[in-house]
PDB file of C-alpha atoms and ligand atoms in Angstrom:
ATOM      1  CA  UNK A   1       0.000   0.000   0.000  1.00 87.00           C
ATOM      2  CA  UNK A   2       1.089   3.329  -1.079  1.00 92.00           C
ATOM      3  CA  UNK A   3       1.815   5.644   2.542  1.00 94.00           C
ATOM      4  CA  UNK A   4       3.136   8.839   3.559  1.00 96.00           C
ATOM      5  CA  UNK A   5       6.261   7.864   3.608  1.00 96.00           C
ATOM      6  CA  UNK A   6       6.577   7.000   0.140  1.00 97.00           C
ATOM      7  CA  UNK A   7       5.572  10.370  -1.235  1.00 97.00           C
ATOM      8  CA  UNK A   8       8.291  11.617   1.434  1.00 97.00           C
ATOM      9  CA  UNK A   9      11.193   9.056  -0.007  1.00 96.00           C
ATOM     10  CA  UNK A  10      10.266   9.616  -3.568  1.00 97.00           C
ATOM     11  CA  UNK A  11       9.690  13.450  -3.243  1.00 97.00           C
ATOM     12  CA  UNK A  12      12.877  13.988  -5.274  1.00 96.00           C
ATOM     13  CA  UNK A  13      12.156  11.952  -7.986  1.00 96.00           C
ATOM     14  CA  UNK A  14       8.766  13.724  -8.155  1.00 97.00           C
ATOM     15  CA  UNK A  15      10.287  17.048  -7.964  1.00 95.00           C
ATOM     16  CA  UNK A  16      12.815  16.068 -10.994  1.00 93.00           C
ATOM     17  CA  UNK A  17       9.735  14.371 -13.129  1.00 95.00           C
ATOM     18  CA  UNK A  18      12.333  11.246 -12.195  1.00 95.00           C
ATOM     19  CA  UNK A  19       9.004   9.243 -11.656  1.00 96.00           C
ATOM     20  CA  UNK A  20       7.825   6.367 -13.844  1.00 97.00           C
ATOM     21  CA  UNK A  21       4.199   6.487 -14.372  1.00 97.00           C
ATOM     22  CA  UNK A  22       2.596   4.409 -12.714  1.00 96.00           C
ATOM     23  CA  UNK A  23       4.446   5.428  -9.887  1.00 97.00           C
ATOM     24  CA  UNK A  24       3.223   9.186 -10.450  1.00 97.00           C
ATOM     25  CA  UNK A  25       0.345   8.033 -10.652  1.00 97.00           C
ATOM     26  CA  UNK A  26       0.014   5.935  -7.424  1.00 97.00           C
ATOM     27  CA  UNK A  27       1.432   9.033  -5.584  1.00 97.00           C
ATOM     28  CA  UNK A  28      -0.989  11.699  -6.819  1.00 97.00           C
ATOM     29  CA  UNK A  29      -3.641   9.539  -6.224  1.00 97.00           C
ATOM     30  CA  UNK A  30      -2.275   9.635  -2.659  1.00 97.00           C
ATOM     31  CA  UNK A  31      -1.230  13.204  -2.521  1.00 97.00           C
ATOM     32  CA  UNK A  32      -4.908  14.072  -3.358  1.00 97.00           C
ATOM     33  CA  UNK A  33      -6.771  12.313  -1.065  1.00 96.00           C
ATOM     34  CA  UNK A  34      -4.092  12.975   2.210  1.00 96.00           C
ATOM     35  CA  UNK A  35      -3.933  16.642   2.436  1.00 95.00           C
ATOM     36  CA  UNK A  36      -0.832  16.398   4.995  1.00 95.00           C
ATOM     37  CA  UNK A  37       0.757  14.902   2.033  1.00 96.00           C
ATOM     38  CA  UNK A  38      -0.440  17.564  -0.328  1.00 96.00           C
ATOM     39  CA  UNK A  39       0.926  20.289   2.094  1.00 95.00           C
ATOM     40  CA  UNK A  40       4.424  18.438   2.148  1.00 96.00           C
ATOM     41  CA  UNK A  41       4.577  18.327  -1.101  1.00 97.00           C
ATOM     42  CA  UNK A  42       3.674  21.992  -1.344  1.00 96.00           C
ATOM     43  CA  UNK A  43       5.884  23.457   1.427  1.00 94.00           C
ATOM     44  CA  UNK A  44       8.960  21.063   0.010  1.00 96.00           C
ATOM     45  CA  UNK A  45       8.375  22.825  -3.361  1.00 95.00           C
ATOM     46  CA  UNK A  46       7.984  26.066  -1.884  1.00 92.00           C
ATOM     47  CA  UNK A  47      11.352  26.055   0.820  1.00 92.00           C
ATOM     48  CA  UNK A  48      13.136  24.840  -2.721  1.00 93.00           C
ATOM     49  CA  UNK A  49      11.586  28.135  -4.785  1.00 90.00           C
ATOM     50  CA  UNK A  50      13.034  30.318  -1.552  1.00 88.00           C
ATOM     51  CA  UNK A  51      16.500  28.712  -0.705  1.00 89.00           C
ATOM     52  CA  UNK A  52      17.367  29.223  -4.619  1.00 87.00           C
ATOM     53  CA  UNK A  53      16.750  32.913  -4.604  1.00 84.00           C
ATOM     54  CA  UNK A  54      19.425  32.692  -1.809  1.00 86.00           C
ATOM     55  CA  UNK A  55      21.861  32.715  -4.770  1.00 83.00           C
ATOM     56  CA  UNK A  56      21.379  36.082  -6.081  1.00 76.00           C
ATOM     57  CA  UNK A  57      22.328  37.156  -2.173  1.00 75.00           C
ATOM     58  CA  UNK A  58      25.788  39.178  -2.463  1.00 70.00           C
ATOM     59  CA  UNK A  59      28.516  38.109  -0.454  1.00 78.00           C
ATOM     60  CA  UNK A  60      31.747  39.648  -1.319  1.00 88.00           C
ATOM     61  CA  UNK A  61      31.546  43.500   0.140  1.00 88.00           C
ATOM     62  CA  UNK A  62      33.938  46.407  -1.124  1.00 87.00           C
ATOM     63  CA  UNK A  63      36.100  45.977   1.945  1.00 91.00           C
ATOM     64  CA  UNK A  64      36.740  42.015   1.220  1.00 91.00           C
ATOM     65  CA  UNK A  65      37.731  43.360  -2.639  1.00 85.00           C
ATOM     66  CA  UNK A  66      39.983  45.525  -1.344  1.00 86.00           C
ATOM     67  CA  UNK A  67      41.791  43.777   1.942  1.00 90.00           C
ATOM     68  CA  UNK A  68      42.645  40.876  -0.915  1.00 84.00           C
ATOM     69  CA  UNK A  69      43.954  43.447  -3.278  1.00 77.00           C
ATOM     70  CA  UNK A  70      46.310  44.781  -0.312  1.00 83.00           C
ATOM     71  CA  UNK A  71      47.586  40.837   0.100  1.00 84.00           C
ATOM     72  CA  UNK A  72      48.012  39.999  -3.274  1.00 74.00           C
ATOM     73  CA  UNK A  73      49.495  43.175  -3.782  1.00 73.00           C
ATOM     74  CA  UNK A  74      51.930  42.463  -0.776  1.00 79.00           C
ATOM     75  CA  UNK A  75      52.754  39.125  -2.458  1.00 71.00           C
ATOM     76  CA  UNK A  76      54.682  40.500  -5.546  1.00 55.00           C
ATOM     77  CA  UNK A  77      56.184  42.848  -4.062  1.00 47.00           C
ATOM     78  CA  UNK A  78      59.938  42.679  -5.497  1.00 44.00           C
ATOM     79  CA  UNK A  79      62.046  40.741  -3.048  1.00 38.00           C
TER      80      UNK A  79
ATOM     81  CA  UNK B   1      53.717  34.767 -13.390  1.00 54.00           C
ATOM     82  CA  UNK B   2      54.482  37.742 -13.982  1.00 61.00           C
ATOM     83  CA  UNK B   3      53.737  41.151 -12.229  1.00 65.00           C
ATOM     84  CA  UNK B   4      52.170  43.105 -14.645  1.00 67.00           C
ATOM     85  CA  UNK B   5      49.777  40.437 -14.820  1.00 65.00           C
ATOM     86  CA  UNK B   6      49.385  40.379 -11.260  1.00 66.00           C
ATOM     87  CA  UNK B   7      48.693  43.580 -11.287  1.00 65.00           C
ATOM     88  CA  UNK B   8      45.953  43.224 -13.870  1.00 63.00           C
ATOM     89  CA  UNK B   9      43.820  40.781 -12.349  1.00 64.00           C
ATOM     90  CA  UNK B  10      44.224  42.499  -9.081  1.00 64.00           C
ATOM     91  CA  UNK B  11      42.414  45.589 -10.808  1.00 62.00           C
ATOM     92  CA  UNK B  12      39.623  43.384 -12.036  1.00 59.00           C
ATOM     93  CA  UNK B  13      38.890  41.695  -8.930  1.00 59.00           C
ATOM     94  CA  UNK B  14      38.976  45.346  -7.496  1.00 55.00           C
ATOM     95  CA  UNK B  15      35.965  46.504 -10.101  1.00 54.00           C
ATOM     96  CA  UNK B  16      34.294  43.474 -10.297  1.00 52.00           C
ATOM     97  CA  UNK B  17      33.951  43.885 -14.047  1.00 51.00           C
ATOM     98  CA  UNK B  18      32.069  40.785 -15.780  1.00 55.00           C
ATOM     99  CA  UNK B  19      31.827  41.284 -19.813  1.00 59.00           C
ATOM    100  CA  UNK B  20      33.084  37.793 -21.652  1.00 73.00           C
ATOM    101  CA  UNK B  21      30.127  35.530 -22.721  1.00 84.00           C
ATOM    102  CA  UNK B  22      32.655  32.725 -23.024  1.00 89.00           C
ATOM    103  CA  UNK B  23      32.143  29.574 -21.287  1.00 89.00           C
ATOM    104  CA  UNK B  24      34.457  28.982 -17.721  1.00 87.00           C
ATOM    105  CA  UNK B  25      36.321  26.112 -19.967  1.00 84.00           C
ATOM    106  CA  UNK B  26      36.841  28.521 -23.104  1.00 86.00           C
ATOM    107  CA  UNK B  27      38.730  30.995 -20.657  1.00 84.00           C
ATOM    108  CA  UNK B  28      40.364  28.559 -19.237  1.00 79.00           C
ATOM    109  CA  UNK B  29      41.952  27.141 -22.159  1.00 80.00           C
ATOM    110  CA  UNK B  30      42.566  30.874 -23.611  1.00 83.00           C
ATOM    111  CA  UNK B  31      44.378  31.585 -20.892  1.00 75.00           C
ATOM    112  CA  UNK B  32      46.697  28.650 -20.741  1.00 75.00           C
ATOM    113  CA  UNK B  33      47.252  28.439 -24.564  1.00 80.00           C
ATOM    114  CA  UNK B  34      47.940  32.754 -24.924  1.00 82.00           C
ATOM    115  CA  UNK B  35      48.193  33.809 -21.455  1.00 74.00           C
ATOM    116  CA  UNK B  36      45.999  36.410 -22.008  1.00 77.00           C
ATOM    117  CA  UNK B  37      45.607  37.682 -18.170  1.00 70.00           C
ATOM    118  CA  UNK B  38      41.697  39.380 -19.314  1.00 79.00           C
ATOM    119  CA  UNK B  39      40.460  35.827 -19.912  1.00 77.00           C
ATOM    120  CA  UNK B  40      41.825  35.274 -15.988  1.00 70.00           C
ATOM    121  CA  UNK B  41      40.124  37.849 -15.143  1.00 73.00           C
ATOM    122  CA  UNK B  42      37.017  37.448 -16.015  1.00 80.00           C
ATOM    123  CA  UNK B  43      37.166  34.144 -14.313  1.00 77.00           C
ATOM    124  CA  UNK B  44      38.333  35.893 -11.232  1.00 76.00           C
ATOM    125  CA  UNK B  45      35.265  38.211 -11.264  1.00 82.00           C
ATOM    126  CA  UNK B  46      32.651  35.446 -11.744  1.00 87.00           C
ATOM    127  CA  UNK B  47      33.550  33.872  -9.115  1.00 90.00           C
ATOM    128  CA  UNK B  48      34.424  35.539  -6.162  1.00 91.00           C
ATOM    129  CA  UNK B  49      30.969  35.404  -5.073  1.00 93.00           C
ATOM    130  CA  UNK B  50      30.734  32.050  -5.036  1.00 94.00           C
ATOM    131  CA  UNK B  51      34.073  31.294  -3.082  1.00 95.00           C
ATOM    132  CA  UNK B  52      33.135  33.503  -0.626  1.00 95.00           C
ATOM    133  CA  UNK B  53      29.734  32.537  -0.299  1.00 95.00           C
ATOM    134  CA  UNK B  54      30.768  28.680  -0.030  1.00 96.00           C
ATOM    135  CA  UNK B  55      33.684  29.304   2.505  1.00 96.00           C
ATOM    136  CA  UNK B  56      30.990  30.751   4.498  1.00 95.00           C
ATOM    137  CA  UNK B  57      29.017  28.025   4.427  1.00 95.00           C
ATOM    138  CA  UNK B  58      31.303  25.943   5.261  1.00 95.00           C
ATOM    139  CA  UNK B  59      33.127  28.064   8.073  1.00 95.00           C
ATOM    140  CA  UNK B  60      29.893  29.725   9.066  1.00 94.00           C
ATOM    141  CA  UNK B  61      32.077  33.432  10.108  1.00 92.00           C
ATOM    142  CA  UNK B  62      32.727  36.195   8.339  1.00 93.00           C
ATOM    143  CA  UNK B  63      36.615  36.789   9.307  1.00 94.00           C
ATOM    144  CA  UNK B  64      37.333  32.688   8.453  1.00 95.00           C
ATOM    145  CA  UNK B  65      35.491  32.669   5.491  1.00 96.00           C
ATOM    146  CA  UNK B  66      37.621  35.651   4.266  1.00 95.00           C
ATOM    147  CA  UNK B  67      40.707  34.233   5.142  1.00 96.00           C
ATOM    148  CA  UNK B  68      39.789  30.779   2.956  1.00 96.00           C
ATOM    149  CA  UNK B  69      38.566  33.217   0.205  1.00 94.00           C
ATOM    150  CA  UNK B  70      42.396  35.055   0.361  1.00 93.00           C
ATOM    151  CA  UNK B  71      44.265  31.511   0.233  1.00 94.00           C
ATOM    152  CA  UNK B  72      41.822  30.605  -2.451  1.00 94.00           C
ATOM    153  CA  UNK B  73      42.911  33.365  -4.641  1.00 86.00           C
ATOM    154  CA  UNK B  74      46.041  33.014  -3.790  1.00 87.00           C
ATOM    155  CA  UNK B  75      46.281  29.509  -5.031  1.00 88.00           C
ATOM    156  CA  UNK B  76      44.834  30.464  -8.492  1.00 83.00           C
ATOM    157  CA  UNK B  77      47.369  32.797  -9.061  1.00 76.00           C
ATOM    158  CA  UNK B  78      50.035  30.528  -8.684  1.00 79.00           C
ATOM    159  CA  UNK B  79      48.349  26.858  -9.562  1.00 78.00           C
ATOM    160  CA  UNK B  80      45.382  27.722 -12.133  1.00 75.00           C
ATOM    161  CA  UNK B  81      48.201  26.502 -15.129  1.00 75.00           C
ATOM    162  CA  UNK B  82      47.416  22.708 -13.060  1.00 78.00           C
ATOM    163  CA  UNK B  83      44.216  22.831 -13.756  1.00 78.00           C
ATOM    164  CA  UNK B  84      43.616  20.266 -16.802  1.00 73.00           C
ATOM    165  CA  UNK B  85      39.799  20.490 -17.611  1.00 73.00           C
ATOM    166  CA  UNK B  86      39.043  16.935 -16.032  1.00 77.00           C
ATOM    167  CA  UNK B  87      36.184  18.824 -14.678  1.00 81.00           C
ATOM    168  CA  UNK B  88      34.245  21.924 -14.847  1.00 85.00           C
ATOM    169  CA  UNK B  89      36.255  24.779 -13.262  1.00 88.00           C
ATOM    170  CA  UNK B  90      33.557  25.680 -11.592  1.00 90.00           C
ATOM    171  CA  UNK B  91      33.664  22.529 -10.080  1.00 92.00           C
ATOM    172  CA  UNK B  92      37.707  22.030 -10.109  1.00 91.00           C
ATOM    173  CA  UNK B  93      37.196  25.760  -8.165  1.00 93.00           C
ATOM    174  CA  UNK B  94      34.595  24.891  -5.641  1.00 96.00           C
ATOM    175  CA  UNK B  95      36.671  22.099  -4.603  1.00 95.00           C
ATOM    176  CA  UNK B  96      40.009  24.399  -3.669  1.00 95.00           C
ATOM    177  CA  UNK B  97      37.668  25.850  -2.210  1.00 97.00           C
ATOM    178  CA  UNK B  98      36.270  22.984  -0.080  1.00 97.00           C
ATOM    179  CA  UNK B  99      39.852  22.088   0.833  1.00 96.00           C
ATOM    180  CA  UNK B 100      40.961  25.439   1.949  1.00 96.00           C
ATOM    181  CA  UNK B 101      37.999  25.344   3.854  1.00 96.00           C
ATOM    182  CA  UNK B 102      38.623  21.973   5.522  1.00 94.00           C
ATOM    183  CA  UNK B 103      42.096  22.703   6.015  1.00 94.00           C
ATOM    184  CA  UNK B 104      41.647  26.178   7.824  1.00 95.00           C
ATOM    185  CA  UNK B 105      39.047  24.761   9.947  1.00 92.00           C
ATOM    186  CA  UNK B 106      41.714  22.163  11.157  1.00 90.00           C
ATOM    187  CA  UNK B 107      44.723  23.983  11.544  1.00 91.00           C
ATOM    188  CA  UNK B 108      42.266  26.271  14.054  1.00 87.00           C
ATOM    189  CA  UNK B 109      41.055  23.325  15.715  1.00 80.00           C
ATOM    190  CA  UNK B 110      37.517  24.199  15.098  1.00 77.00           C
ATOM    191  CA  UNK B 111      35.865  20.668  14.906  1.00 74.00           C
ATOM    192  CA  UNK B 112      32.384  20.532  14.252  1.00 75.00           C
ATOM    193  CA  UNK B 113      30.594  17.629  15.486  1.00 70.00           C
ATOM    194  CA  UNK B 114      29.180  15.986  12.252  1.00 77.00           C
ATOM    195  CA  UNK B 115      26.042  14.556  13.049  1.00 82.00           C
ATOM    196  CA  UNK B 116      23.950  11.773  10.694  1.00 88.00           C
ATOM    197  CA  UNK B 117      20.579  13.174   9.719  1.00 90.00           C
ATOM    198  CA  UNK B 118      19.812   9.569   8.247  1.00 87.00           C
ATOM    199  CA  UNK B 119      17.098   8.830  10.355  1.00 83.00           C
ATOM    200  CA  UNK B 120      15.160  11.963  10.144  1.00 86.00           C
ATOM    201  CA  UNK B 121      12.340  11.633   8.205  1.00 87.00           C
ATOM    202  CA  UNK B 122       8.564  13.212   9.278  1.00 88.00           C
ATOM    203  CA  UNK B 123       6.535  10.300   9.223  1.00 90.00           C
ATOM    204  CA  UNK B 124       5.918   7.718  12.108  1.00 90.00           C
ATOM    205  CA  UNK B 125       6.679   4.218  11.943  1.00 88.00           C
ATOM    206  CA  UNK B 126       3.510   3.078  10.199  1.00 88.00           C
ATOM    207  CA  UNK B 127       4.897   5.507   7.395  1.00 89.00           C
ATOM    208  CA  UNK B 128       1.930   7.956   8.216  1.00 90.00           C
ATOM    209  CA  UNK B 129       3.110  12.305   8.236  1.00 90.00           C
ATOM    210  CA  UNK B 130       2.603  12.747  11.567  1.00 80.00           C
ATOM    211  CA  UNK B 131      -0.005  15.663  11.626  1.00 69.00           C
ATOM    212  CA  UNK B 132       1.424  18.832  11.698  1.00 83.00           C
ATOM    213  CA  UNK B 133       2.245  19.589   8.545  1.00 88.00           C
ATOM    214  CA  UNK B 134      -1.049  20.875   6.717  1.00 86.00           C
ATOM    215  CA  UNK B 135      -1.357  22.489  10.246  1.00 85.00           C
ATOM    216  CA  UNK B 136       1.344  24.615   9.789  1.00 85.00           C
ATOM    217  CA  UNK B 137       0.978  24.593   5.815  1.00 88.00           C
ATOM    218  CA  UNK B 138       3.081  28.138   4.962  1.00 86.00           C
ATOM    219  CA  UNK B 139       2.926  27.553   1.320  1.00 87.00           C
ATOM    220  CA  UNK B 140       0.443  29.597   0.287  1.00 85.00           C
ATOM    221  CA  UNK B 141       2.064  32.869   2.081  1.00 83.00           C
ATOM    222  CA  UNK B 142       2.842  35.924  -0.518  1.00 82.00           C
ATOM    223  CA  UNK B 143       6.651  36.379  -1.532  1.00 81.00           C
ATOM    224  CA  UNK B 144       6.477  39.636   0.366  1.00 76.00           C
ATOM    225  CA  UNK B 145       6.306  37.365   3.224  1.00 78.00           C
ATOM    226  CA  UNK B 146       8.697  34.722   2.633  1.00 77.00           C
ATOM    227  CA  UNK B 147      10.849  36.589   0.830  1.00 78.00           C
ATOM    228  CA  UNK B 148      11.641  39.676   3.501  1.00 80.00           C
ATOM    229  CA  UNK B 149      14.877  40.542   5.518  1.00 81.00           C
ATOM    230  CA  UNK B 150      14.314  38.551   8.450  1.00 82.00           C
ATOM    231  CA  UNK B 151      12.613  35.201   6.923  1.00 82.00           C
ATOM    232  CA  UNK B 152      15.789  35.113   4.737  1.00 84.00           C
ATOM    233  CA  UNK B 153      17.720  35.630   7.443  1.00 85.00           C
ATOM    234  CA  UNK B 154      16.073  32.640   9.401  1.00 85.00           C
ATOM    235  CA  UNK B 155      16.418  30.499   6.195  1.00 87.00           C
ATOM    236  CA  UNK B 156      20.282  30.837   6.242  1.00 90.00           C
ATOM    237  CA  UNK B 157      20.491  30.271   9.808  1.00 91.00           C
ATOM    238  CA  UNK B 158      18.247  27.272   9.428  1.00 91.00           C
ATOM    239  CA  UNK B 159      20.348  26.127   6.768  1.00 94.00           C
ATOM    240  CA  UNK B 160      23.884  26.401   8.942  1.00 94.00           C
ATOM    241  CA  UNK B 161      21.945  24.470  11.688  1.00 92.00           C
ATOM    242  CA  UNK B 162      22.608  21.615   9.001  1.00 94.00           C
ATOM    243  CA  UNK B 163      25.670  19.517   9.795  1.00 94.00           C
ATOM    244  CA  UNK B 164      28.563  20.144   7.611  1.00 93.00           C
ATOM    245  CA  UNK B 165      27.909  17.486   5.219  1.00 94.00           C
ATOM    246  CA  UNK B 166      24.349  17.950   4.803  1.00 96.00           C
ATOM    247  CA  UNK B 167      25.533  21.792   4.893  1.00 96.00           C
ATOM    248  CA  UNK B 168      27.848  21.800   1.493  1.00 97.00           C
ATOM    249  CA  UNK B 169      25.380  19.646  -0.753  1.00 98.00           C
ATOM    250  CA  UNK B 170      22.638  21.474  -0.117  1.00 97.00           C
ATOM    251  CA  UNK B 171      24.340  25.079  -0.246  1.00 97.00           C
ATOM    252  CA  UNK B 172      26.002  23.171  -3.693  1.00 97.00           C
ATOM    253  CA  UNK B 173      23.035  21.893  -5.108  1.00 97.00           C
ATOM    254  CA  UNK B 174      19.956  23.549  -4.039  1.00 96.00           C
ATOM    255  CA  UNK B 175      21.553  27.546  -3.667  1.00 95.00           C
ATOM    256  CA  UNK B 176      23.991  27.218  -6.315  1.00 94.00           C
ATOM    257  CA  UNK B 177      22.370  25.216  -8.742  1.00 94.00           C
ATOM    258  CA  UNK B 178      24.505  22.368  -9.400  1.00 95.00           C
ATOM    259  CA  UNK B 179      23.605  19.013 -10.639  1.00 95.00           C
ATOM    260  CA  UNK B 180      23.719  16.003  -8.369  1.00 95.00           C
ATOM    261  CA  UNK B 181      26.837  14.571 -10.613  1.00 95.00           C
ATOM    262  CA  UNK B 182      28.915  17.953 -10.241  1.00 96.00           C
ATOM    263  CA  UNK B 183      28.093  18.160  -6.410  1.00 97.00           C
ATOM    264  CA  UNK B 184      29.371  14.835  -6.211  1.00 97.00           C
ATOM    265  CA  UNK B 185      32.671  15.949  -8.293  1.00 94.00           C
ATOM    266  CA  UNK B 186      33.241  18.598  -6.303  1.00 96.00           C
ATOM    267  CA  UNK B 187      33.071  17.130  -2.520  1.00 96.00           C
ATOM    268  CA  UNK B 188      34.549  13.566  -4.148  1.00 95.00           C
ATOM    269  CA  UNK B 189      31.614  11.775  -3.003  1.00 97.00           C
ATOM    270  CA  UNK B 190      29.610   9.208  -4.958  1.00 98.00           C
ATOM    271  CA  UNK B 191      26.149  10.929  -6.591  1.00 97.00           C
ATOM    272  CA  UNK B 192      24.487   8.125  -4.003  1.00 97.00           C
ATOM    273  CA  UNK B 193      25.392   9.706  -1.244  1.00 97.00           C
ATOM    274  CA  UNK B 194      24.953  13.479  -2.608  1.00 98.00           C
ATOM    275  CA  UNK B 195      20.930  12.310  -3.128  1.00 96.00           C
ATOM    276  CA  UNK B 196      21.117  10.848  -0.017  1.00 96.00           C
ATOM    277  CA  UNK B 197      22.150  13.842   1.997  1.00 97.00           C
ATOM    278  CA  UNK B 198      20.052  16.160   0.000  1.00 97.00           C
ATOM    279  CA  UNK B 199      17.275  14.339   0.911  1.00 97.00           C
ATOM    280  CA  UNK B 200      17.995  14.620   4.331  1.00 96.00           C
ATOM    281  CA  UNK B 201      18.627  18.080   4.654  1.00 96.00           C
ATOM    282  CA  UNK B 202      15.720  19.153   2.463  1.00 97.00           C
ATOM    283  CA  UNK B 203      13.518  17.201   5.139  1.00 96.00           C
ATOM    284  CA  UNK B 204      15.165  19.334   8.169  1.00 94.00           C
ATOM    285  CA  UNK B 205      14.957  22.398   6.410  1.00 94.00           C
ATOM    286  CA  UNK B 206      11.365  21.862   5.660  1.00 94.00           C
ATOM    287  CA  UNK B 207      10.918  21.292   9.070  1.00 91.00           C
ATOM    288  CA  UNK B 208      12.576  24.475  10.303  1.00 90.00           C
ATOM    289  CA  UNK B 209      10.760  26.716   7.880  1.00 88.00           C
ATOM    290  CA  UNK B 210       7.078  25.349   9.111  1.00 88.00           C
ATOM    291  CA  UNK B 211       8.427  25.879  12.618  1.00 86.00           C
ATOM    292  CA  UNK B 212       9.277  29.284  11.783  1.00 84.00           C
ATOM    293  CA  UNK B 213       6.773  30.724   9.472  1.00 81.00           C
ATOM    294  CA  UNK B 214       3.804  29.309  11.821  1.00 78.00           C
ATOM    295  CA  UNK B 215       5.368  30.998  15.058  1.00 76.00           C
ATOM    296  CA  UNK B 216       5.748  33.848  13.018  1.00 69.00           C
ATOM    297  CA  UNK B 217       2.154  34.254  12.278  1.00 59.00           C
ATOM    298  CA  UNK B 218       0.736  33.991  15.904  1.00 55.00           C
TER     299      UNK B 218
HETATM  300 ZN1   ZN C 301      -0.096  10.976   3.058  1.00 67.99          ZN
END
């Protein structure tokens, strides 16, 4: 019998259309009739929508950019 | 290498210029066949970002994950010509990176205890979710919401609660955009065990974030 936990071990697949059909099937058959399921499936998607914007998120400031232009500056200095 | 060239690149990473359209391979091999310091460069000021970004994932401080970000660059200016296009530079990059990481960590003694997440799953042992989950269903909320200073701000913490394995595939896969076969390139681990952890960490962080957005809204 198709559970819970086998929409939560083959969330990934599901995510990445990974799924073979029947499969697919079998788990949005379950997904729509277990709506703690259908919320796990829709938080999972949404955490994945929010932790990819985390890319855009800059890290390096002006004052990194310059402290490693004083080292690597230091570094070829003639000997 | 010489200091004109130095001096070059040290400009660029300075202005954070970004122009080429080239791939990270084509400047690569430009640079190693010519020499031509731009096509460096521009390599330089794609990626400092991302070193920086990953040593602080990994070192979870500011001041260590700039000192792995210096001994990163200063590895590429004296050992980029070793890099032989076996993988990706991005990938060949994110793994100096890794290791500078690993090694800084150590020579500071800061051990982290690296704890499995193997078991943690949210369903009980019939296999059932275990209640809570449409409960505390935060899907729906607006981007405004999810999207603002502090909820981002929670989301990184949550994601540095991870342990340090579960930490660098994620950050690598699900923030930077990997694939599962480059993640597992870059941290020499078998693709396996990059789904694995993935899978583990996604299931913590999903966790957090219901904890957090539904305290948030009472
Ligand atoms: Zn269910």
């Amino acid at each position: 019998m198709f559970m819970c936990k086998d929409v939560v071990e083959n969330i990934m697949e599901y995510i990445d259309n990974e799924l073979d059909l029947e499969t697919l099937k079998t788990l949005e058959k379950h997904t729509g009739d277990c709506p703690e399921c259908m919320a796990f499936v829709n938080t999972y998607k949404r955490m994945l929508e929010i932790t990819g914007k985390l890319k855009d998120k800059p890290f390096v400031t002006p004052e990194i950019r310059n402290r490693l232009k004083i080292l690597l500056e230091s570094k070829i200095k003639p000997i | 290498m010489e200091i004109g060239f130095i001096k070059k690149l040290i400009n660029v990473i300075v202005s954070n210029e970004s122009k080429s359209s080239a791939t990270d391979e084509e400047l690569v091999s430009t640079y190693l066949r010519t020499g031509d310091s731009a096509a460096f460069n521009e390599l330089i000021s794609r990626y400092a970002d991302k070193v920086y970004g990953f040593a602080l994932r990994i070192t979870r401080n500011t001041s260590d994950a700039e000192e792995v970000f210096q001994e990163v660059f200063l590895i590429l200016t004296k050992k980029l010509d070793t890099f032989r296009g076996d993988s990706k530079f991005s990938s060949w990059l994110y793994r100096v990176t890794a290791n500078s990481a690993y090694m800084f960590m150590r020579s500071q003694k800061k051990h982290e205890n690296n704890l499995s997440l193997e078991g943690y799953s949210p369903y009980d042992e019939e296999g059932t979710l275990m209640g809570k989950i449409m409960y505390k269903d935060w899907s729906s909320r607006p981007d405004l919401i999810v999207f603002n200073k502090e909820a981002i701000k929670i989301i990184d913490e949550a994601i540095n609660d991870l342990p340090e394995s579960y930490r660098t595939v994620f950050h690598l896969r699900d923030i930077e955009g990997l694939s599962n076969d480059e993640v597992a390139d870059v941290l020499e681990i078998s693709v396996s065990a990059v789904k694995s952890r993935l899978h583990r960490a996604r299931l913590f962080l999903r966790d957090k974030l219901s904890d957090y957005f539904y305290d948030w809204r009472k």
